[in-house]
Coordinates of C-alpha atoms and ligand atoms in Angstrom, one line a residue:
X1044 CA 75.5 97.2 115.2
X1045 CA 73.5 95.3 118.0
X1046 CA 72.5 92.0 117.0
X1047 CA 69.7 89.5 117.8
X1048 CA 70.9 86.9 120.2
X1049 CA 68.8 83.6 119.7
X1050 CA 68.4 81.1 122.5
X1051 CA 71.8 79.6 121.5
X1052 CA 71.3 76.5 123.6
X1053 CA 67.8 75.7 122.5
X1054 CA 68.7 76.2 118.9
X1055 CA 72.0 74.2 119.3
X1056 CA 70.2 71.2 120.7
X1057 CA 67.6 71.5 117.9
X1058 CA 70.0 72.2 115.2
X1059 CA 72.8 69.7 116.2
X1060 CA 71.8 67.2 113.5
X1061 CA 70.0 69.4 110.9
X1062 CA 72.4 72.3 110.7
X1063 CA 74.8 73.3 108.1
X1064 CA 77.7 70.8 107.4
X1065 CA 75.8 67.7 108.3
X1066 CA 76.1 68.4 112.1
X1067 CA 79.7 69.1 112.2
X1068 CA 81.0 72.7 112.7
X1069 CA 83.0 74.2 109.9
X1070 CA 85.3 77.1 110.0
X1071 CA 85.5 77.2 106.3
X1072 CA 83.2 76.4 103.3
X1073 CA 85.6 77.5 100.7
X1074 CA 89.1 78.1 99.8
X1075 CA 90.2 81.0 97.4
X1076 CA 93.2 80.8 95.5
X1077 CA 95.4 83.4 93.9
X1078 CA 96.5 82.1 90.3
X1079 CA 99.9 83.2 89.5
X1080 CA 102.6 82.2 91.7
X1081 CA 100.2 80.3 93.8
X1082 CA 98.3 77.7 91.5
X1083 CA 100.6 77.8 88.6
X1084 CA 104.0 79.2 87.9
X1085 CA 104.0 83.0 87.4
X1086 CA 104.6 83.8 83.6
X1087 CA 103.9 87.6 83.3
X1088 CA 101.1 88.4 81.2
X1089 CA 100.7 85.0 79.9
X1090 CA 98.1 84.4 77.2
X1091 CA 99.4 81.1 75.9
X1092 CA 97.9 77.9 77.4
X1093 CA 101.0 75.9 76.4
X1094 CA 103.1 77.8 79.1
X1095 CA 100.8 76.8 82.1
X1096 CA 103.0 75.0 84.6
X1097 CA 101.2 73.9 88.0
X1098 CA 103.0 74.8 91.1
X1099 CA 104.5 71.6 92.8
X1100 CA 102.0 69.6 94.6
X1101 CA 99.1 71.8 93.6
X1102 CA 96.8 69.2 91.9
X1103 CA 97.2 66.8 95.1
X1104 CA 96.5 69.7 97.5
X1105 CA 93.4 70.9 95.5
X1106 CA 92.0 67.3 95.4
X1107 CA 92.5 67.0 99.2
X1108 CA 90.4 70.2 99.5
X1109 CA 87.7 68.9 97.1
X1110 CA 87.6 65.6 99.0
X1111 CA 86.9 67.5 102.3
X1112 CA 83.9 69.3 100.8
X1113 CA 85.4 72.6 100.2
X1114 CA 84.5 74.7 97.4
X1115 CA 87.3 76.3 95.3
X1116 CA 87.5 79.6 93.6
X1117 CA 90.4 81.4 91.7
X1118 CA 90.7 85.2 92.5
X1119 CA 93.2 86.7 90.1
X1120 CA 94.4 90.1 88.9
X1121 CA 94.9 90.1 85.1
X1122 CA 96.0 93.6 84.2
X1123 CA 97.4 92.1 80.9
X1124 CA 93.8 92.5 79.7
X1125 CA 93.8 96.3 80.4
X1126 CA 97.3 96.4 78.9
X1127 CA 96.1 94.6 75.7
X1128 CA 98.8 91.9 76.1
X1129 CA 96.2 89.2 75.7
X1130 CA 92.6 88.8 74.9
X1131 CA 89.7 87.4 76.9
X1132 CA 89.6 84.6 74.5
X1133 CA 93.2 83.7 75.2
X1134 CA 92.6 84.1 79.1
X1135 CA 89.8 81.7 78.6
X1136 CA 92.0 79.1 77.0
X1137 CA 94.5 79.6 79.7
X1138 CA 92.0 78.9 82.5
X1139 CA 90.8 75.9 80.6
X1140 CA 94.3 74.5 80.5
X1141 CA 94.6 75.3 84.4
X1142 CA 91.4 73.1 84.8
X1143 CA 92.7 70.5 82.6
X1144 CA 96.0 70.2 84.7
X1145 CA 94.4 71.1 88.1
X1146 CA 90.8 69.9 88.0
X1147 CA 87.7 71.9 88.1
X1148 CA 87.1 75.2 90.0
X1149 CA 83.7 76.3 91.2
X1150 CA 84.1 79.9 90.2
X1151 CA 86.7 82.2 88.5
X1152 CA 86.8 85.9 89.6
X1153 CA 89.0 88.0 87.4
X1154 CA 90.1 91.6 87.7
X1155 CA 90.8 92.9 84.1
X1156 CA 92.1 96.3 85.1
X1157 CA 95.3 98.0 85.9
X1158 CA 96.2 100.2 88.8
X1159 CA 95.7 103.3 86.7
X1160 CA 91.9 102.2 86.2
X1161 CA 91.4 102.7 90.1
X1162 CA 88.8 100.0 90.0
X1163 CA 87.4 98.6 93.1
X1164 CA 88.1 94.9 92.2
X1165 CA 91.8 94.8 91.8
X1166 CA 93.4 93.2 94.9
X1167 CA 94.2 94.5 97.4
X1168 CA 90.6 95.8 97.1
X1169 CA 88.4 93.1 98.5
X1170 CA 85.6 93.1 96.0
X1171 CA 86.8 89.8 94.3
X1172 CA 86.6 88.0 97.7
X1173 CA 83.2 89.3 98.2
X1174 CA 82.1 88.3 94.9
X1175 CA 83.7 84.8 95.3
X1176 CA 82.0 84.0 98.5
X1177 CA 78.6 85.1 97.0
X1178 CA 79.1 82.8 93.9
X1179 CA 80.0 80.0 96.3
X1180 CA 76.9 80.5 98.5
X1181 CA 78.9 81.6 101.5
X1182 CA 80.4 84.6 103.4
X1183 CA 83.9 85.9 103.3
X1184 CA 84.1 84.8 107.1
X1185 CA 83.8 81.2 106.0
X1186 CA 86.5 81.5 103.2
X1187 CA 90.3 81.2 103.5
X1188 CA 92.4 82.5 100.7
X1189 CA 95.8 81.3 99.7
X1190 CA 98.1 83.6 98.0
X1191 CA 101.8 84.5 97.3
X1192 CA 101.9 88.3 97.8
X1193 CA 100.7 91.0 100.4
X1194 CA 97.8 92.1 97.9
X1195 CA 96.2 88.8 98.3
X1196 CA 96.4 88.7 102.2
X1197 CA 95.2 92.5 102.3
X1198 CA 92.2 91.6 100.1
X1199 CA 91.2 88.6 102.1
X1200 CA 91.4 90.2 105.4
X1201 CA 89.6 93.4 104.3
X1202 CA 86.8 91.1 103.4
X1203 CA 86.8 89.3 106.7
X1204 CA 88.3 86.2 105.3
X1205 CA 91.4 84.5 106.6
X1206 CA 94.5 84.3 104.7
X1207 CA 97.5 82.1 104.2
X1208 CA 100.7 83.5 102.5
X1209 CA 102.7 81.0 100.6
X1210 CA 106.0 83.1 99.9
X1211 CA 107.8 82.7 96.6
X1212 CA 111.2 84.4 95.8
X1213 CA 109.1 87.6 94.5
X1214 CA 107.4 87.8 97.9
X1215 CA 108.8 90.8 99.9
X1216 CA 109.9 89.9 103.3
X1217 CA 107.7 92.6 105.0
X1218 CA 104.7 90.9 103.3
X1219 CA 105.7 87.6 104.8
X1220 CA 106.3 89.3 108.3
X1221 CA 102.8 91.0 108.2
X1222 CA 100.9 88.0 107.1
X1223 CA 98.7 86.3 109.8
X1224 CA 99.4 82.8 108.6
X1225 CA 102.3 81.7 106.5
X1226 CA 102.9 78.2 105.0
X1227 CA 106.1 76.9 103.1
X1228 CA 104.1 75.5 100.0
X1229 CA 100.7 74.9 98.9
X1230 CA 100.5 71.4 100.4
X1231 CA 101.5 72.6 103.8
X1232 CA 98.9 75.4 103.7
X1233 CA 96.2 73.0 102.6
X1234 CA 97.1 70.5 105.4
X1235 CA 96.9 73.3 108.0
X1236 CA 93.5 74.3 106.6
X1237 CA 92.2 71.0 106.9
X1238 CA 93.6 70.4 110.4
X1239 CA 92.2 73.6 111.7
X1240 CA 88.8 72.6 110.3
X1241 CA 89.0 69.2 111.8
X1242 CA 90.1 70.6 115.2
X1243 CA 86.8 72.3 116.1
X1244 CA 85.0 69.2 115.5
X1245 CA 84.6 66.4 118.2
X1246 CA 87.0 63.6 118.3
X1247 CA 85.5 61.0 116.2
X1248 CA 86.1 58.2 119.0
X1249 CA 84.2 59.8 121.8
X1250 CA 80.5 61.0 122.1
X1251 CA 79.7 64.6 122.5
X1252 CA 78.0 66.1 125.4
X1253 CA 78.7 63.2 127.8
X1254 CA 75.8 62.5 130.1
X1255 CA 76.6 62.8 133.8
X1256 CA 74.7 63.2 137.2
X1257 CA 72.2 66.0 137.3
X1258 CA 73.7 69.3 138.5
X1259 CA 74.0 70.3 142.0
X1260 CA 71.4 73.1 142.8
X1261 CA 74.3 75.0 144.7
X1262 CA 75.2 78.3 143.2
X1263 CA 77.9 80.5 144.4
X1264 CA 79.9 83.4 143.5
X1265 CA 78.6 86.5 141.9
X1266 CA 75.4 86.0 140.0
X1267 CA 75.5 88.3 136.9
X1268 CA 72.5 90.7 136.5
X1269 CA 70.9 90.0 133.2
X1270 CA 72.2 92.7 130.7
X1271 CA 70.0 94.6 128.6
X1272 CA 68.4 92.5 126.1
X1273 CA 69.9 89.4 127.4
X1274 CA 68.7 85.9 126.4
X1275 CA 66.8 83.6 128.6
X1276 CA 67.6 83.0 132.0
X1277 CA 68.7 79.5 133.0
X1278 CA 65.1 78.3 134.2
X1279 CA 63.7 78.8 130.9
X1280 CA 66.3 76.4 129.2
X1281 CA 65.4 73.0 128.4
X1282 CA 67.1 70.4 130.5
X1283 CA 69.4 67.5 129.5
X1284 CA 73.1 67.4 128.6
X1285 CA 76.0 67.6 130.9
X1286 CA 75.8 69.2 134.4
X1287 CA 77.7 72.1 135.7
X1288 CA 80.8 72.8 133.8
X1289 CA 83.4 75.2 135.2
X1290 CA 85.1 77.2 132.3
X1291 CA 88.1 79.4 133.2
X1292 CA 89.7 82.3 131.4
X1293 CA 91.8 84.7 133.5
X1294 CA 93.3 88.0 132.4
X1295 CA 91.9 90.9 130.5
X1296 CA 88.6 91.6 128.8
X1297 CA 90.1 90.9 125.4
X1298 CA 91.2 87.5 126.6
X1299 CA 87.7 86.9 127.8
X1300 CA 86.0 88.0 124.6
X1301 CA 88.2 85.8 122.4
X1302 CA 87.3 82.7 124.5
X1303 CA 83.6 83.4 123.9
X1304 CA 83.2 80.9 121.0
X1305 CA 84.8 78.1 123.1
X1306 CA 82.4 78.9 126.1
X1307 CA 79.3 79.0 123.7
X1308 CA 80.4 75.5 122.5
X1309 CA 80.4 74.3 126.2
X1310 CA 77.0 76.0 126.9
X1311 CA 75.4 74.4 124.0
X1312 CA 75.8 71.1 125.7
X1313 CA 75.9 72.0 129.5
X1314 CA 73.1 72.6 131.8
X1315 CA 75.0 75.3 133.7
X1316 CA 78.2 77.1 132.9
X1317 CA 80.2 78.9 135.7
X1318 CA 82.9 81.2 134.3
X1319 CA 86.0 81.8 136.7
X1320 CA 87.8 84.9 135.5
X1321 CA 90.0 87.6 136.9
X1322 CA 89.0 91.2 138.1
X1323 CA 89.9 92.7 134.8
X1324 CA 87.9 90.3 132.7
X1325 CA 84.8 90.6 134.8
X1326 CA 82.9 93.0 132.6
X1327 CA 83.6 91.3 129.5
X1328 CA 82.3 87.9 131.2
X1329 CA 79.0 89.7 131.9
X1330 CA 78.6 90.3 128.1
X1331 CA 79.4 86.7 127.0
X1332 CA 76.3 84.6 125.8
X1333 CA 76.1 81.3 127.5
X1334 CA 77.5 82.2 130.9
X1335 CA 75.1 81.4 133.8
X1336 CA 77.4 82.5 136.9
X1337 CA 80.6 84.6 136.9
X1338 CA 83.0 83.9 139.8
X1339 CA 86.0 86.3 140.1
X1340 CA 89.4 85.5 141.4
X1341 CA 92.8 86.7 140.3
X1342 CA 95.1 83.7 139.5
X1343 CA 98.5 84.8 140.5
X1344 CA 100.3 82.4 138.0
X1345 CA 98.4 84.1 135.0
X1346 CA 97.9 87.8 135.8
X1347 CA 100.5 90.1 134.5
X1348 CA 100.7 92.0 137.6
X1349 CA 100.3 89.2 140.0
X1350 CA 99.6 89.5 143.9
X1351 CA 101.8 87.2 145.9
X1352 CA 100.6 83.7 146.5
X1353 CA 99.5 83.3 150.0
X1354 CA 98.0 80.5 152.1
X1355 CA 94.8 82.3 153.0
X1356 CA 94.4 83.4 149.3
X1357 CA 94.7 80.0 148.0
X1358 CA 92.4 78.7 150.8
X1359 CA 89.7 81.2 149.7
X1360 CA 90.1 80.1 146.0
X1361 CA 89.9 76.4 146.9
X1362 CA 86.8 77.0 148.9
X1363 CA 85.2 79.0 146.0
X1364 CA 86.0 76.1 143.7
X1365 CA 84.6 73.5 145.9
X1366 CA 81.3 75.5 146.4
X1367 CA 80.9 75.5 142.5
X1368 CA 80.5 71.8 142.7
X1369 CA 81.4 71.5 139.2
X1370 CA 81.1 68.0 137.3
X1371 CA 84.0 69.0 135.1
X1372 CA 86.2 71.9 134.2
X1373 CA 87.7 73.2 131.1
X1374 CA 90.7 75.6 131.6
X1375 CA 91.3 77.9 128.6
X1376 CA 94.6 79.7 128.4
X1377 CA 96.9 81.5 126.0
X1378 CA 99.8 79.8 124.7
X1379 CA 102.3 81.1 127.3
X1380 CA 100.0 80.3 130.3
X1381 CA 99.9 77.1 132.4
X1382 CA 96.7 75.6 133.4
X1383 CA 98.3 73.1 135.8
X1384 CA 98.2 75.1 139.2
X1385 CA 94.4 75.5 138.9
X1386 CA 94.1 71.9 137.8
X1387 CA 95.7 70.9 140.9
X1388 CA 93.4 73.0 143.0
X1389 CA 90.4 71.6 141.0
X1390 CA 91.7 68.0 141.8
X1391 CA 91.9 68.6 145.4
X1392 CA 88.2 69.5 145.6
X1393 CA 87.0 66.5 143.5
X1394 CA 86.6 67.6 140.0
X1395 CA 86.5 64.5 138.3
X1396 CA 87.3 65.5 134.7
X1397 CA 89.6 68.3 133.7
X1398 CA 90.7 69.5 130.2
X1399 CA 93.2 72.0 129.1
X1400 CA 95.9 72.8 126.6
X1401 CA 99.3 71.9 128.1
X1402 CA 102.6 71.5 126.6
X1403 CA 104.1 70.8 129.9
X1404 CA 103.7 67.2 131.1
X1405 CA 100.5 67.2 133.2
X1406 CA 100.8 63.9 134.9
X1407 CA 97.3 63.0 136.4
X1408 CA 96.2 66.6 136.6
X1409 CA 94.4 66.6 133.2
X1410 CA 92.0 64.1 131.7
X1411 CA 92.0 65.8 128.3
X1412 CA 95.5 67.2 127.5
X1413 CA 95.1 69.2 124.4
X1414 CA 97.8 70.4 122.3
X1415 CA 97.6 73.3 119.7
X1416 CA 100.3 74.6 117.4
X1417 CA 101.7 78.1 117.8
X1418 CA 100.0 80.7 115.6
X1419 CA 96.5 79.5 115.7
X1420 CA 94.0 82.4 116.4
X1421 CA 93.1 82.5 120.0
X1422 CA 89.2 81.8 119.4
X1423 CA 90.0 78.9 117.3
X1424 CA 92.4 77.6 120.0
X1425 CA 89.6 77.8 122.7
X1426 CA 87.1 76.1 120.1
X1427 CA 89.5 73.3 119.7
X1428 CA 89.8 72.7 123.3
X1429 CA 86.1 72.8 123.8
X1430 CA 85.7 70.3 121.0
X1431 CA 88.6 67.8 122.4
X1432 CA 86.7 67.9 125.7
X1433 CA 83.5 66.9 124.0
X1434 CA 81.9 70.3 123.4
X1435 CA 81.8 71.0 119.7
X1436 CA 80.2 74.4 118.6
X1437 CA 76.9 73.6 117.2
X1438 CA 76.9 73.9 113.4
X1439 CA 74.2 76.6 113.4
X1440 CA 76.3 78.8 115.7
X1441 CA 78.4 80.7 113.6
X1442 CA 82.2 80.5 114.5
X1443 CA 82.7 84.3 115.3
X1444 CA 83.1 86.3 118.4
X1445 CA 79.9 87.4 119.8
X1446 CA 78.6 89.5 122.9
X1447 CA 75.2 90.2 124.2
X1448 CA 73.3 93.0 122.5
X1449 CA 73.9 96.4 123.9
X1450 CA 71.9 99.6 123.9
X1451 CA 72.3 102.2 121.2
X1452 CA 75.3 104.4 121.5
X1453 CA 75.0 107.6 123.6
X1454 CA 73.7 110.8 121.9
X1455 CA 77.1 112.4 122.3
X1456 CA 78.5 110.0 120.0
X1457 CA 76.2 111.2 117.2
X1458 CA 74.2 109.0 114.8
X1459 CA 75.7 105.8 113.8
X1460 CA 78.3 105.9 110.9
X1461 CA 81.2 107.5 113.0
X1462 CA 84.5 106.2 113.4
X1463 CA 86.0 105.2 116.6
X1464 CA 89.6 105.8 117.4
X1465 CA 90.7 104.3 120.7
X1466 CA 94.3 105.3 121.2
X1467 CA 95.2 103.8 124.6
X1468 CA 96.0 100.2 125.9
X1469 CA 96.6 98.7 129.2
X1470 CA 100.0 97.7 127.7
X1471 CA 101.8 100.9 126.6
X1472 CA 103.8 98.8 124.0
X1473 CA 100.3 98.1 122.1
X1474 CA 98.9 101.7 122.3
X1475 CA 99.2 104.2 119.6
X1476 CA 101.7 107.2 120.1
X1477 CA 99.6 110.2 121.1
X1478 CA 100.9 112.5 118.4
X1479 CA 100.2 110.0 115.7
X1480 CA 96.6 109.5 117.0
X1481 CA 96.1 113.1 116.9
X1482 CA 97.4 113.3 113.3
X1483 CA 95.2 110.5 112.3
X1484 CA 92.1 112.4 113.8
X1485 CA 93.1 115.6 112.0
X1486 CA 93.4 113.6 108.8
X1487 CA 90.1 111.9 109.0
X1488 CA 88.0 114.8 110.2
X1489 CA 89.4 116.8 107.2
X1490 CA 88.5 114.1 104.9
X1491 CA 85.0 114.2 106.1
X1492 CA 84.8 111.4 108.7
X1493 CA 83.1 112.0 111.9
X1494 CA 85.5 110.7 114.6
X1495 CA 84.8 109.6 118.3
X1496 CA 87.8 109.2 120.5
X1497 CA 87.4 106.6 123.4
X1498 CA 89.4 105.8 126.4
X1499 CA 89.2 104.6 130.0
X1500 CA 88.9 106.7 133.3
X1501 CA 92.7 106.9 133.5
X1502 CA 93.0 108.0 129.8
X1503 CA 91.1 111.4 130.0
X1504 CA 94.1 113.6 129.2
X1505 CA 95.1 111.3 126.3
X1506 CA 91.7 111.3 124.7
X1507 CA 91.3 115.1 125.1
X1508 CA 94.7 115.6 123.4
X1509 CA 93.9 113.1 120.5
X1510 CA 90.5 114.6 120.0
X1511 CA 92.0 118.0 119.8
X1512 CA 88.8 119.8 119.8
X1513 CA 87.9 118.4 116.4
X1514 CA 86.6 115.0 117.2
X1515 CA 84.0 113.8 120.0
X1516 CA 86.0 113.0 123.1
X1517 CA 84.1 110.2 124.9
X1518 CA 87.3 109.5 127.1
X1519 CA 86.8 108.6 130.9
X1520 CA 84.0 106.1 130.6
X1521 CA 84.3 103.4 133.3
X1522 CA 81.8 100.6 131.9
X1523 CA 82.9 98.2 129.4
X1524 CA 79.2 97.9 128.1
X1525 CA 79.1 101.6 127.4
X1526 CA 82.3 101.2 125.4
X1527 CA 80.7 98.2 123.7
X1528 CA 77.8 100.3 122.8
X1529 CA 80.0 103.0 121.1
X1530 CA 81.9 100.4 119.3
X1531 CA 78.7 98.6 118.1
X1532 CA 77.5 101.8 116.7
X1533 CA 80.5 102.6 114.6
X1534 CA 81.3 102.2 110.9
X1535 CA 84.9 101.1 111.8
X1536 CA 87.2 101.1 114.8
X1537 CA 90.9 102.2 114.8
X1538 CA 92.6 100.6 117.5
X1539 CA 96.0 98.9 118.6
X1540 CA 96.1 95.3 119.8
X1541 CA 93.9 95.7 122.7
X1542 CA 90.3 94.9 124.0
X1543 CA 88.0 97.2 121.8
X1544 CA 89.6 95.4 118.7
X1545 CA 87.9 92.4 119.9
X1546 CA 84.8 94.2 121.0
X1547 CA 84.4 95.4 117.4
X1548 CA 84.9 92.0 116.0
X1549 CA 82.3 90.7 118.2
X1550 CA 79.9 93.4 116.9
X1551 CA 81.0 93.0 113.3
X1552 CA 82.5 96.2 113.0
X1553 CA 85.6 96.5 110.6
X1554 CA 88.9 97.3 112.2
X1555 CA 91.9 99.2 111.3
X1556 CA 94.4 97.3 113.3
X1557 CA 97.6 99.3 114.4
X1558 CA 99.2 96.2 115.5
X1559 CA 102.3 96.1 117.5
X1560 CA 104.1 92.9 116.8
X1561 CA 104.9 92.1 120.4
X1562 CA 102.6 89.0 119.8
X1563 CA 101.6 87.1 116.6
X1564 CA 99.0 88.9 114.5
X1565 CA 97.7 85.7 113.4
X1566 CA 96.8 84.8 116.9
X1567 CA 95.8 88.0 118.2
X1568 CA 94.5 90.0 115.4
X1569 CA 90.7 90.7 115.0
X1570 CA 89.0 87.4 114.3
X1571 CA 86.7 86.9 111.2
X1572 CA 85.7 90.5 110.8
X1573 CA 87.1 92.9 107.9
X1574 CA 90.4 94.1 109.0
X1575 CA 93.4 96.1 107.7
X1576 CA 96.6 95.7 109.4
X1577 CA 99.0 98.8 109.7
X1578 CA 102.3 99.2 111.5
X1579 CA 105.8 97.7 111.0
X1580 CA 105.6 93.9 111.5
X1581 CA 109.4 93.7 111.6
X1582 CA 109.9 96.2 114.4
X1583 CA 112.4 95.1 117.1
X1584 CA 109.6 94.6 119.5
X1585 CA 108.4 91.7 117.5
X1586 CA 107.7 88.5 119.4
X1587 CA 108.9 90.2 122.8
X1588 CA 105.6 90.1 124.6
X1589 CA 106.8 93.5 126.0
X1590 CA 104.1 95.4 127.9
X1591 CA 106.1 98.6 127.6
X1592 CA 107.9 99.4 124.4
X1593 CA 111.4 98.3 124.5
X1594 CA 112.5 100.5 121.7
X1595 CA 112.9 104.2 121.7
X1596 CA 110.3 106.1 119.6
X1597 CA 107.7 103.0 119.5
X1598 CA 108.7 102.6 115.9
X1599 CA 106.3 99.7 115.2
X1600 CA 103.4 102.2 115.2
X1601 CA 105.0 105.7 115.0
X1602 CA 105.9 105.2 111.3
X1603 CA 102.3 104.9 110.3
X1604 CA 101.3 107.7 108.0
X1605 CA 97.7 109.0 108.7
X1606 CA 96.9 108.7 105.0
X1607 CA 97.3 105.0 105.3
X1608 CA 94.4 105.0 107.6
X1609 CA 92.2 106.7 105.2
X1610 CA 93.2 104.2 102.6
X1611 CA 92.4 101.5 105.1
X1612 CA 89.0 102.9 105.6
X1613 CA 88.4 102.9 101.9
X1614 CA 89.4 99.3 101.5
X1615 CA 86.9 98.6 104.4
X1616 CA 84.1 100.3 102.4
X1617 CA 83.9 103.0 105.1
X1618 CA 83.2 106.3 103.3
X1619 CA 83.4 109.8 104.8
X1620 CA 79.8 110.9 106.0
X1621 CA 80.3 114.6 104.8
X1622 CA 82.3 116.5 102.3
X1623 CA 86.1 117.1 103.0
X1624 CA 86.7 120.3 105.0
X1625 CA 89.4 122.5 106.3
X1626 CA 90.6 122.1 109.7
X1627 CA 89.1 125.3 110.8
X1628 CA 85.5 124.1 109.8
X1629 CA 86.2 120.9 111.3
X1630 CA 86.8 122.4 114.5
X1631 CA 83.4 124.0 114.3
X1632 CA 81.8 120.8 113.5
X1633 CA 83.8 118.9 116.1
X1634 CA 82.6 121.2 118.8
X1635 CA 78.9 121.0 117.9
X1636 CA 78.6 124.7 116.8
Ligands
ZN385 ZN1 89.3 95.6 88.7

């Protein structure tokens, strides 16, 4: 749904010292822990406190979390209660023994049911995660769960929390492959949680928002028209802070959207933010809060279909960079992209301070050379670079993807509550097989869901085939803002690893992610929004970065059964809006008759 956009910069300045977390941005307020196989050895249906054995290193790991101010809850399935294998009193004694050995927990959340009870709290259902977050006074998005099997991870992601899998010998390898984040033991998981939390805070040894000379009044490039419902224009913002900061994120709309939190962090402290993006990212750039000016130029060392490098083109780019007259530049990249060619050009036009992530040795091209381990979500990667450059996200700005408010969806989409299915992708390897997408539409419509199929101007034939006369076909739209409006009005979005997944995350709309494993799910999956991942995480395309599926039959996605999508929607709490119907009736309903 469209959301209110506060004057982020104003609130950032006011709130910087009074916000949540004592002035330091926080990814996580709480850590949720599975019990058996995670905190203590898995003794099946144990009702005997004497048989409680902590997992190695558990006490020290939990104490490190407590010392960092994180709240702790246990979320555990105990079907032994339903089976009558132990009593609640015995369970209470076991939990008392756990606390004796491992220290206190702020909450215990127990599902007492068995699978046959079909309750809504047994993991992988997300209810315990929601309940734990509520009990701890926070939201699932600010929680990270540690567990040892796929049910734990699924429950956490379906609630919008993050999840770390710590495999044990009972963990199936497919569960490990599908997890967004894997650690070898509890201590390693905790160390990485604390590292990620710290990485978005400013380095202790440098002041934030360094004060530099007032900005030049020169403005170049294309000035974005203020979108509908946009925040205040620059002239209404308070002064102070750093002058003009050039932020850079080339490549597609999705890349620009996931960089948004990092750019907001810069905008909270800078007087003026100029975003340099590529032509395919332009429409997303116009939706980003905090950007004053958008400048478009394709960077041939980043673009997947690069134009040749020519002297005249580089001369135009160099002149554009010079005219921006930036006081400093922050070059955001994905982990396989190099910031260094652009850093060189920025140096030649006299930009004095340049920050970027670079594993390659940058020599004197960078002032802040930041490093990030592989596997960190792209938005966190951007936030940590901004923080390293001295621009932490203000504590009152929730670490989440966010875009400017959009108008209500078009009337053709129907009233909100519909489910969007977006079958295409710029990269074929990440799009849905058309036959599968059509089968999913049929299954959802027959179950009583209203389905809207979306696609770009070159996907008209695809969306018509997938909609099949029983779903609303909104294929052919050209404007990203229109797609954003349709997504924002949806109850859920079913999509591959492509731009609309990030649009959904930005508007808080749950995602059924049909994720081709060509890139890591933990890095590119929908961030901090309720998500269910489907597809084969071990398909041969795993890790290939392929744009075109290298395997006949597109097996990573073609094996998905439409019923799995229905189940995923149920996990996400998205119910059909009308009773189940036969396909013929669905055809009439879908065609509006
Ligand atoms: Zn239950």
